[in-house]
Amino acid sequence: MKLDRRPRRLRELSVAKAMIRECSLHKEDFILPVFVSDHCETKEPIKSMPEVYRWPLDAIVSQIAQWKEIGLNAFALFPCVMPQKKCSKGKEAINPHSVSFEAAKKIKQQHQDTLLIADIALDPFTDHGHDGIIDSSGKVDNDLTVEILCKSAVIAAQSGFDIVAPSDMMDGRVGEIRKSLDKAGYEHVAILAYSAKFCSAYYGPFRDAISSSQIEPIDKSGYQLDPANHREALLELKLDEQEGADILMVKPAEPYLDIIKSAKENSSLPVAAYQVSGEYSRIWAASKLGWLELDKCAEESLLGIKRAGADLILTYFAERMIKKL
Ligand code: PBG
């Protein structure tokens, strides 16, 4: 054949191939989501998430030391509290002794240079499982919820978290949280906004992990984004940037690569992506059936997320991936 272009030429040259690789994964890309529990004695497996555990306070401090040894330095903490501490208003969110606040204090005492991200939302603490307070009509009351989130964010800052991450999708919360942090003297604490958080079916295993799943699957479509809407996601990203977010996040990640790409193109802020529990568990499930190769699929999914534009990636595969890099 007489061909003007033979793209395969370089592909056959392994040294050149490595040089022209457009994107690669580094250990600095990853943030590990970690579940801390106030009611387990030893690390407790989560059935729907292989190799992921709920950690009691003491165990998590020593586990962090092990993760740091392999080069994992950034963690997003998620609380799992006992049912007796849950109520309709999620009051545990503003208890300074609540488990994730205590965990942050302990971790920071031992590991000053660890990056800790606080999840700011009410769902781990509400008995109905919603991310906010329910009003008399049965809807989540935006402004009342934001007031509590602001208090919770200030307590997180006091406890030593470096970054607060509102994951609730209430309107105007980023701006209000910024004001509250500044007023309390925490200008240096950053906000990672769950800006484009979709109403996804992939959160199921996470809800098991924090025991917020109900008998009926919970409907968060009154605040989370419709999976069909790209332009509305752009609006959310823009608003959070205007309100003072330091990092914009898209969640879930792999089903929303187009949103990650747009976020990157339309903003100068760093873009984070959250590869959520269901994205993790589906790869695991298929590998357990012998249908997919776990590590290869994990790597490919993370590479896709990075290629789309994510600077930071929250993933339950963080430890596994770093060990393979
Ligand atoms: C809620 C929250 C959720 C996740 C993180 N924060 C679930 C939800 O909206 O119900 C999901 C993360 C995952 O699935 O891994 N504040």
mmCIF file of C-alpha atoms and ligand atoms in Angstrom:
data_model
loop_
_atom_site.group_PDB
_atom_site.id
_atom_site.type_symbol
_atom_site.label_atom_id
_atom_site.label_comp_id
_atom_site.label_asym_id
_atom_site.label_seq_id
_atom_site.Cartn_x
_atom_site.Cartn_y
_atom_site.Cartn_z
ATOM 1 C CA MET A 1 0.000 0.000 0.000
ATOM 2 C CA LYS A 2 1.088 3.538 -0.604
ATOM 3 C CA LEU A 3 0.124 5.411 2.529
ATOM 4 C CA ASP A 4 0.927 9.021 3.459
ATOM 5 C CA ARG A 5 0.499 8.283 7.121
ATOM 6 C CA ARG A 6 1.377 5.196 9.093
ATOM 7 C CA PRO A 7 0.520 6.001 12.743
ATOM 8 C CA ARG A 8 1.581 2.494 13.759
ATOM 9 C CA ARG A 9 5.288 3.328 13.127
ATOM 10 C CA LEU A 10 5.720 4.991 16.515
ATOM 11 C CA ARG A 11 3.495 2.524 18.288
ATOM 12 C CA GLU A 12 5.956 -0.238 17.519
ATOM 13 C CA LEU A 13 8.846 1.713 19.109
ATOM 14 C CA SER A 14 8.535 1.216 22.827
ATOM 15 C CA VAL A 15 10.927 4.011 23.833
ATOM 16 C CA ALA A 16 9.244 6.546 21.580
ATOM 17 C CA LYS A 17 5.871 5.316 22.669
ATOM 18 C CA ALA A 18 6.622 6.198 26.269
ATOM 19 C CA MET A 19 7.790 9.657 25.165
ATOM 20 C CA ILE A 20 4.634 10.494 23.306
ATOM 21 C CA ARG A 21 2.273 9.209 25.946
ATOM 22 C CA GLU A 22 -0.158 12.081 26.458
ATOM 23 C CA CYS A 23 -1.217 11.400 29.987
ATOM 24 C CA SER A 24 -0.174 9.235 32.914
ATOM 25 C CA LEU A 25 -1.220 8.564 36.463
ATOM 26 C CA HIS A 26 0.903 9.685 39.415
ATOM 27 C CA LYS A 27 0.558 8.957 43.076
ATOM 28 C CA GLU A 28 -0.022 12.676 43.657
ATOM 29 C CA ASP A 29 -3.239 12.470 41.638
ATOM 30 C CA PHE A 30 -5.082 10.405 44.187
ATOM 31 C CA ILE A 31 -7.216 11.116 47.212
ATOM 32 C CA LEU A 32 -8.470 8.119 49.161
ATOM 33 C CA PRO A 33 -11.986 8.291 50.625
ATOM 34 C CA VAL A 34 -11.911 6.808 54.129
ATOM 35 C CA PHE A 35 -14.820 5.751 56.343
ATOM 36 C CA VAL A 36 -14.399 6.371 60.062
ATOM 37 C CA SER A 37 -16.825 4.739 62.436
ATOM 38 C CA ASP A 38 -17.766 5.528 66.014
ATOM 39 C CA HIS A 39 -19.122 2.051 66.664
ATOM 40 C CA CYS A 40 -16.718 -0.605 65.499
ATOM 41 C CA GLU A 41 -13.836 -2.042 67.471
ATOM 42 C CA THR A 42 -11.682 -3.261 64.629
ATOM 43 C CA LYS A 43 -11.696 -2.492 60.919
ATOM 44 C CA GLU A 44 -14.995 -3.638 59.474
ATOM 45 C CA PRO A 45 -15.364 -4.774 55.864
ATOM 46 C CA ILE A 46 -18.069 -3.161 53.727
ATOM 47 C CA LYS A 47 -19.876 -5.937 51.932
ATOM 48 C CA SER A 48 -20.525 -4.145 48.667
ATOM 49 C CA MET A 49 -17.016 -2.630 48.494
ATOM 50 C CA PRO A 50 -14.202 -5.206 48.546
ATOM 51 C CA GLU A 51 -11.002 -4.034 50.304
ATOM 52 C CA VAL A 52 -12.767 -0.984 51.755
ATOM 53 C CA TYR A 53 -13.338 -0.786 55.509
ATOM 54 C CA ARG A 54 -14.959 1.244 58.225
ATOM 55 C CA TRP A 55 -12.166 2.225 60.594
ATOM 56 C CA PRO A 56 -12.368 2.843 64.298
ATOM 57 C CA LEU A 57 -10.544 5.949 65.550
ATOM 58 C CA ASP A 58 -7.365 4.364 66.899
ATOM 59 C CA ALA A 59 -6.885 2.049 63.969
ATOM 60 C CA ILE A 60 -7.212 4.814 61.412
ATOM 61 C CA VAL A 61 -4.338 6.789 62.871
ATOM 62 C CA SER A 62 -1.918 3.899 62.443
ATOM 63 C CA GLN A 63 -3.374 2.965 59.083
ATOM 64 C CA ILE A 64 -2.702 6.487 57.801
ATOM 65 C CA ALA A 65 0.969 5.951 58.686
ATOM 66 C CA GLN A 66 0.988 2.864 56.457
ATOM 67 C CA TRP A 67 -0.681 4.675 53.586
ATOM 68 C CA LYS A 68 1.810 7.489 53.867
ATOM 69 C CA GLU A 69 4.623 5.000 53.514
ATOM 70 C CA ILE A 70 3.453 4.089 50.028
ATOM 71 C CA GLY A 71 3.065 7.748 49.089
ATOM 72 C CA LEU A 72 -0.613 8.272 49.743
ATOM 73 C CA ASN A 73 -0.982 11.607 51.524
ATOM 74 C CA ALA A 74 -4.495 12.883 50.890
ATOM 75 C CA PHE A 75 -7.664 11.542 52.472
ATOM 76 C CA ALA A 76 -11.341 12.446 52.365
ATOM 77 C CA LEU A 77 -12.961 11.357 55.615
ATOM 78 C CA PHE A 78 -16.547 10.153 55.769
ATOM 79 C CA PRO A 79 -18.235 9.514 59.115
ATOM 80 C CA CYS A 80 -20.268 6.464 59.921
ATOM 81 C CA VAL A 81 -22.190 7.086 63.132
ATOM 82 C CA MET A 82 -24.358 4.821 65.261
ATOM 83 C CA PRO A 83 -28.127 4.941 64.640
ATOM 84 C CA GLN A 84 -28.800 6.510 68.073
ATOM 85 C CA LYS A 85 -26.892 9.613 66.972
ATOM 86 C CA LYS A 86 -29.044 10.168 63.911
ATOM 87 C CA CYS A 87 -32.044 12.502 64.013
ATOM 88 C CA SER A 88 -34.234 14.369 61.561
ATOM 89 C CA LYS A 89 -32.048 17.490 61.797
ATOM 90 C CA GLY A 90 -28.680 15.760 61.577
ATOM 91 C CA LYS A 91 -27.466 17.493 64.734
ATOM 92 C CA GLU A 92 -24.405 15.289 64.955
ATOM 93 C CA ALA A 93 -22.988 17.402 62.095
ATOM 94 C CA ILE A 94 -22.328 20.180 64.607
ATOM 95 C CA ASN A 95 -21.093 18.034 67.484
ATOM 96 C CA PRO A 96 -17.372 18.951 67.768
ATOM 97 C CA HIS A 97 -16.713 15.480 69.201
ATOM 98 C CA SER A 98 -18.300 13.659 66.300
ATOM 99 C CA VAL A 99 -16.157 10.884 64.876
ATOM 100 C CA SER A 100 -14.691 12.559 61.792
ATOM 101 C CA PHE A 101 -13.741 15.680 63.762
ATOM 102 C CA GLU A 102 -12.049 13.525 66.405
ATOM 103 C CA ALA A 103 -10.312 11.543 63.683
ATOM 104 C CA ALA A 104 -8.937 14.714 62.086
ATOM 105 C CA LYS A 105 -7.541 15.927 65.429
ATOM 106 C CA LYS A 106 -5.833 12.605 66.092
ATOM 107 C CA ILE A 107 -4.469 12.236 62.575
ATOM 108 C CA LYS A 108 -3.088 15.782 62.542
ATOM 109 C CA GLN A 109 -1.363 15.264 65.914
ATOM 110 C CA GLN A 110 0.648 12.441 64.379
ATOM 111 C CA HIS A 111 0.821 13.401 60.731
ATOM 112 C CA GLN A 112 0.891 17.166 60.311
ATOM 113 C CA ASP A 113 1.710 16.980 56.598
ATOM 114 C CA THR A 114 -1.291 14.860 55.642
ATOM 115 C CA LEU A 115 -3.999 16.510 53.543
ATOM 116 C CA LEU A 116 -7.415 16.009 55.127
ATOM 117 C CA ILE A 117 -10.689 16.757 53.403
ATOM 118 C CA ALA A 118 -13.939 16.986 55.375
ATOM 119 C CA ASP A 119 -17.225 15.915 53.852
ATOM 120 C CA ILE A 120 -19.773 18.606 54.643
ATOM 121 C CA ALA A 121 -23.312 17.233 54.393
ATOM 122 C CA LEU A 122 -26.030 16.002 56.699
ATOM 123 C CA ASP A 123 -26.786 12.576 55.256
ATOM 124 C CA PRO A 124 -24.476 10.596 57.565
ATOM 125 C CA PHE A 125 -26.397 12.111 60.476
ATOM 126 C CA THR A 126 -30.038 12.267 59.414
ATOM 127 C CA ASP A 127 -32.410 9.421 60.206
ATOM 128 C CA HIS A 128 -34.127 9.893 56.826
ATOM 129 C CA GLY A 129 -30.827 9.824 54.892
ATOM 130 C CA HIS A 130 -31.279 13.130 53.063
ATOM 131 C CA ASP A 131 -28.489 15.696 52.816
ATOM 132 C CA GLY A 132 -30.510 18.386 54.533
ATOM 133 C CA ILE A 133 -33.380 19.220 56.841
ATOM 134 C CA ILE A 134 -36.840 18.324 55.602
ATOM 135 C CA ASP A 135 -39.505 21.051 55.730
ATOM 136 C CA SER A 136 -43.238 20.575 56.359
ATOM 137 C CA SER A 137 -43.877 19.891 52.665
ATOM 138 C CA GLY A 138 -41.350 17.058 52.656
ATOM 139 C CA LYS A 139 -38.693 18.921 50.670
ATOM 140 C CA VAL A 140 -35.161 19.678 51.766
ATOM 141 C CA ASP A 141 -35.077 23.206 53.210
ATOM 142 C CA ASN A 142 -32.168 24.864 51.411
ATOM 143 C CA ASP A 143 -31.410 27.875 53.581
ATOM 144 C CA LEU A 144 -31.853 26.155 56.921
ATOM 145 C CA THR A 145 -29.576 23.370 55.756
ATOM 146 C CA VAL A 146 -26.918 25.846 54.616
ATOM 147 C CA GLU A 147 -26.854 27.409 58.096
ATOM 148 C CA ILE A 148 -25.955 24.058 59.632
ATOM 149 C CA LEU A 149 -23.420 23.261 56.921
ATOM 150 C CA CYS A 150 -21.637 26.536 57.704
ATOM 151 C CA LYS A 151 -21.361 25.612 61.377
ATOM 152 C CA SER A 152 -20.182 22.130 60.483
ATOM 153 C CA ALA A 153 -17.518 23.580 58.139
ATOM 154 C CA VAL A 154 -16.154 25.834 60.897
ATOM 155 C CA ILE A 155 -15.926 22.876 63.305
ATOM 156 C CA ALA A 156 -14.129 20.911 60.586
ATOM 157 C CA ALA A 157 -11.624 23.745 60.231
ATOM 158 C CA GLN A 158 -11.169 23.893 64.018
ATOM 159 C CA SER A 159 -10.538 20.146 64.043
ATOM 160 C CA GLY A 160 -7.642 20.498 61.620
ATOM 161 C CA PHE A 161 -9.142 19.721 58.225
ATOM 162 C CA ASP A 162 -7.281 21.515 55.428
ATOM 163 C CA ILE A 163 -10.158 21.452 52.986
ATOM 164 C CA VAL A 164 -13.917 21.350 53.470
ATOM 165 C CA ALA A 165 -15.982 19.685 50.771
ATOM 166 C CA PRO A 166 -19.706 20.406 50.715
ATOM 167 C CA SER A 167 -21.344 17.420 49.024
ATOM 168 C CA ASP A 168 -24.960 18.401 49.587
ATOM 169 C CA MET A 169 -25.839 20.420 46.446
ATOM 170 C CA MET A 170 -27.733 23.147 48.329
ATOM 171 C CA ASP A 171 -27.856 26.489 46.512
ATOM 172 C CA GLY A 172 -25.487 29.175 47.748
ATOM 173 C CA ARG A 173 -23.647 27.010 50.245
ATOM 174 C CA VAL A 174 -20.157 27.626 48.899
ATOM 175 C CA GLY A 175 -20.443 31.402 49.344
ATOM 176 C CA GLU A 176 -21.931 31.098 52.821
ATOM 177 C CA ILE A 177 -19.345 28.559 53.944
ATOM 178 C CA ARG A 178 -16.568 30.838 52.651
ATOM 179 C CA LYS A 179 -17.975 33.749 54.672
ATOM 180 C CA SER A 180 -18.307 31.644 57.819
ATOM 181 C CA LEU A 181 -14.769 30.276 57.544
ATOM 182 C CA ASP A 182 -13.306 33.734 56.986
ATOM 183 C CA LYS A 183 -15.264 35.200 59.871
ATOM 184 C CA ALA A 184 -13.983 32.477 62.191
ATOM 185 C CA GLY A 185 -10.392 33.134 61.120
ATOM 186 C CA TYR A 186 -10.030 30.184 58.734
ATOM 187 C CA GLU A 187 -9.188 32.110 55.548
ATOM 188 C CA HIS A 188 -6.562 29.475 54.803
ATOM 189 C CA VAL A 189 -9.012 26.560 54.753
ATOM 190 C CA ALA A 190 -9.941 25.724 51.159
ATOM 191 C CA ILE A 191 -13.273 24.682 49.684
ATOM 192 C CA LEU A 192 -13.516 21.721 47.353
ATOM 193 C CA ALA A 193 -17.029 22.058 45.975
ATOM 194 C CA TYR A 194 -19.026 19.070 44.831
ATOM 195 C CA SER A 195 -20.262 21.364 42.078
ATOM 196 C CA ALA A 196 -21.636 18.992 39.500
ATOM 197 C CA LYS A 197 -22.974 16.175 41.602
ATOM 198 C CA PHE A 198 -25.408 14.054 39.688
ATOM 199 C CA CYS A 199 -28.377 12.135 41.000
ATOM 200 C CA SER A 200 -26.668 8.842 40.352
ATOM 201 C CA ALA A 201 -27.512 5.214 40.936
ATOM 202 C CA TYR A 202 -23.813 4.577 41.573
ATOM 203 C CA TYR A 203 -23.881 5.815 45.177
ATOM 204 C CA GLY A 204 -25.517 2.636 46.484
ATOM 205 C CA PRO A 205 -22.476 0.983 48.091
ATOM 206 C CA PHE A 206 -21.461 4.278 49.762
ATOM 207 C CA ARG A 207 -24.863 4.534 51.391
ATOM 208 C CA ASP A 208 -24.269 1.024 52.771
ATOM 209 C CA ALA A 209 -20.882 2.126 54.005
ATOM 210 C CA ILE A 210 -22.226 5.017 56.049
ATOM 211 C CA SER A 211 -25.415 3.063 56.832
ATOM 212 C CA SER A 212 -27.653 5.728 55.387
ATOM 213 C CA SER A 213 -29.477 3.444 52.968
ATOM 214 C CA GLN A 214 -33.131 3.021 53.690
ATOM 215 C CA ILE A 215 -35.475 0.193 52.875
ATOM 216 C CA GLU A 216 -36.811 2.307 50.028
ATOM 217 C CA PRO A 217 -34.089 3.677 47.749
ATOM 218 C CA ILE A 218 -33.764 7.360 48.573
ATOM 219 C CA ASP A 219 -34.600 9.986 45.948
ATOM 220 C CA LYS A 220 -32.210 12.959 45.978
ATOM 221 C CA SER A 221 -33.359 14.371 42.640
ATOM 222 C CA GLY A 222 -34.708 17.481 44.377
ATOM 223 C CA TYR A 223 -31.143 18.696 44.821
ATOM 224 C CA GLN A 224 -28.743 16.545 42.826
ATOM 225 C CA LEU A 225 -28.359 17.097 39.061
ATOM 226 C CA ASP A 226 -30.322 15.249 36.404
ATOM 227 C CA PRO A 227 -27.857 12.870 34.670
ATOM 228 C CA ALA A 228 -29.124 14.169 31.314
ATOM 229 C CA ASN A 229 -28.075 17.787 31.895
ATOM 230 C CA HIS A 230 -24.762 19.114 30.694
ATOM 231 C CA ARG A 231 -25.633 22.815 30.548
ATOM 232 C CA GLU A 232 -27.131 22.819 34.004
ATOM 233 C CA ALA A 233 -23.911 21.267 35.296
ATOM 234 C CA LEU A 234 -21.985 24.145 33.733
ATOM 235 C CA LEU A 235 -24.210 26.583 35.599
ATOM 236 C CA GLU A 236 -23.480 24.849 38.910
ATOM 237 C CA LEU A 237 -19.743 24.875 38.183
ATOM 238 C CA LYS A 238 -19.853 28.568 37.319
ATOM 239 C CA LEU A 239 -21.831 29.489 40.432
ATOM 240 C CA ASP A 240 -19.447 27.633 42.739
ATOM 241 C CA GLU A 241 -16.479 29.344 41.127
ATOM 242 C CA GLN A 242 -18.148 32.736 41.594
ATOM 243 C CA GLU A 243 -18.989 31.920 45.208
ATOM 244 C CA GLY A 244 -15.345 31.262 45.979
ATOM 245 C CA ALA A 245 -14.696 27.545 45.540
ATOM 246 C CA ASP A 246 -10.999 26.655 45.283
ATOM 247 C CA ILE A 247 -11.493 23.353 43.491
ATOM 248 C CA LEU A 248 -14.479 22.224 41.415
ATOM 249 C CA MET A 249 -15.582 18.624 41.503
ATOM 250 C CA VAL A 250 -17.571 16.424 39.162
ATOM 251 C CA LYS A 251 -19.204 13.302 40.561
ATOM 252 C CA PRO A 252 -19.538 10.464 39.567
ATOM 253 C CA ALA A 253 -16.533 10.475 37.251
ATOM 254 C CA GLU A 254 -16.536 7.937 34.443
ATOM 255 C CA PRO A 255 -20.148 8.360 33.299
ATOM 256 C CA TYR A 256 -19.553 12.159 33.249
ATOM 257 C CA LEU A 257 -16.271 12.572 31.368
ATOM 258 C CA ASP A 258 -17.840 15.219 29.145
ATOM 259 C CA ILE A 259 -18.633 17.314 32.216
ATOM 260 C CA ILE A 260 -15.062 16.927 33.515
ATOM 261 C CA LYS A 261 -13.757 18.114 30.156
ATOM 262 C CA SER A 262 -16.080 21.101 30.093
ATOM 263 C CA ALA A 263 -15.224 22.003 33.684
ATOM 264 C CA LYS A 264 -11.552 22.036 32.727
ATOM 265 C CA GLU A 265 -12.133 24.128 29.623
ATOM 266 C CA ASN A 266 -14.417 26.664 31.235
ATOM 267 C CA SER A 267 -12.530 27.403 34.430
ATOM 268 C CA SER A 268 -8.996 28.070 35.573
ATOM 269 C CA LEU A 269 -9.608 26.309 38.866
ATOM 270 C CA PRO A 270 -8.296 22.804 39.462
ATOM 271 C CA VAL A 271 -10.836 20.124 38.634
ATOM 272 C CA ALA A 272 -11.443 17.101 40.819
ATOM 273 C CA ALA A 273 -13.402 13.991 39.915
ATOM 274 C CA TYR A 274 -14.890 11.444 42.293
ATOM 275 C CA GLN A 275 -14.860 7.869 41.067
ATOM 276 C CA VAL A 276 -17.715 6.816 43.317
ATOM 277 C CA SER A 277 -18.490 3.622 45.157
ATOM 278 C CA GLY A 278 -20.612 2.066 42.408
ATOM 279 C CA GLU A 279 -17.949 2.717 39.774
ATOM 280 C CA TYR A 280 -15.501 0.918 42.044
ATOM 281 C CA SER A 281 -17.781 -1.961 42.922
ATOM 282 C CA ARG A 282 -18.894 -2.679 39.363
ATOM 283 C CA ILE A 283 -15.299 -3.267 38.297
ATOM 284 C CA TRP A 284 -14.751 -5.457 41.333
ATOM 285 C CA ALA A 285 -17.936 -7.418 40.753
ATOM 286 C CA ALA A 286 -17.069 -8.181 37.146
ATOM 287 C CA SER A 287 -13.577 -9.231 38.147
ATOM 288 C CA LYS A 288 -14.951 -11.562 40.818
ATOM 289 C CA LEU A 289 -17.060 -13.176 38.123
ATOM 290 C CA GLY A 290 -13.909 -13.605 36.077
ATOM 291 C CA TRP A 291 -15.246 -11.314 33.353
ATOM 292 C CA LEU A 292 -12.851 -8.368 33.652
ATOM 293 C CA GLU A 293 -9.287 -7.850 34.823
ATOM 294 C CA LEU A 294 -9.449 -5.796 37.982
ATOM 295 C CA ASP A 295 -6.223 -3.803 37.878
ATOM 296 C CA LYS A 296 -6.287 -3.179 34.162
ATOM 297 C CA CYS A 297 -9.870 -1.929 34.258
ATOM 298 C CA ALA A 298 -9.167 0.207 37.295
ATOM 299 C CA GLU A 299 -6.184 1.794 35.602
ATOM 300 C CA GLU A 300 -8.030 2.354 32.347
ATOM 301 C CA SER A 301 -10.953 3.979 34.101
ATOM 302 C CA LEU A 302 -8.641 6.298 36.050
ATOM 303 C CA LEU A 303 -6.638 7.159 32.967
ATOM 304 C CA GLY A 304 -9.869 8.087 31.193
ATOM 305 C CA ILE A 305 -10.833 10.349 34.078
ATOM 306 C CA LYS A 306 -7.424 12.008 34.050
ATOM 307 C CA ARG A 307 -7.388 12.369 30.253
ATOM 308 C CA ALA A 308 -10.775 14.066 30.390
ATOM 309 C CA GLY A 309 -9.188 16.752 32.549
ATOM 310 C CA ALA A 310 -9.261 15.763 36.221
ATOM 311 C CA ASP A 311 -6.325 17.108 38.226
ATOM 312 C CA LEU A 312 -7.304 15.306 41.414
ATOM 313 C CA ILE A 313 -9.120 11.996 41.619
ATOM 314 C CA LEU A 314 -10.986 10.646 44.613
ATOM 315 C CA THR A 315 -10.943 6.898 44.223
ATOM 316 C CA TYR A 316 -11.237 3.802 46.398
ATOM 317 C CA PHE A 317 -8.609 2.284 44.095
ATOM 318 C CA ALA A 318 -5.979 4.784 45.319
ATOM 319 C CA GLU A 319 -3.997 2.315 47.432
ATOM 320 C CA ARG A 320 -4.133 -0.456 44.812
ATOM 321 C CA MET A 321 -3.113 1.884 42.006
ATOM 322 C CA ILE A 322 -0.238 3.481 43.880
ATOM 323 C CA LYS A 323 1.180 0.060 44.639
ATOM 324 C CA LYS A 324 1.098 -0.764 40.915
ATOM 325 C CA LEU A 325 2.582 2.497 39.611
HETATM 326 C C1 PBG B 1 -23.599 12.522 50.256
HETATM 327 C C2 PBG B 1 -22.492 11.795 49.600
HETATM 328 C C3 PBG B 1 -22.666 10.695 48.771
HETATM 329 C C4 PBG B 1 -21.398 10.312 48.352
HETATM 330 C C5 PBG B 1 -20.473 11.167 48.941
HETATM 331 N N1 PBG B 1 -21.171 12.096 49.702
HETATM 332 C C6 PBG B 1 -23.857 9.916 48.390
HETATM 333 C C7 PBG B 1 -25.147 10.530 48.180
HETATM 334 O O1 PBG B 1 -25.272 11.611 47.636
HETATM 335 O O2 PBG B 1 -26.085 9.866 48.570
HETATM 336 C C8 PBG B 1 -21.168 9.156 47.443
HETATM 337 C C9 PBG B 1 -19.810 8.676 47.272
HETATM 338 C C10 PBG B 1 -19.708 7.326 46.673
HETATM 339 O O3 PBG B 1 -20.684 6.739 46.176
HETATM 340 O O4 PBG B 1 -18.602 6.798 46.708
HETATM 341 N N2 PBG B 1 -23.316 13.651 50.963
#
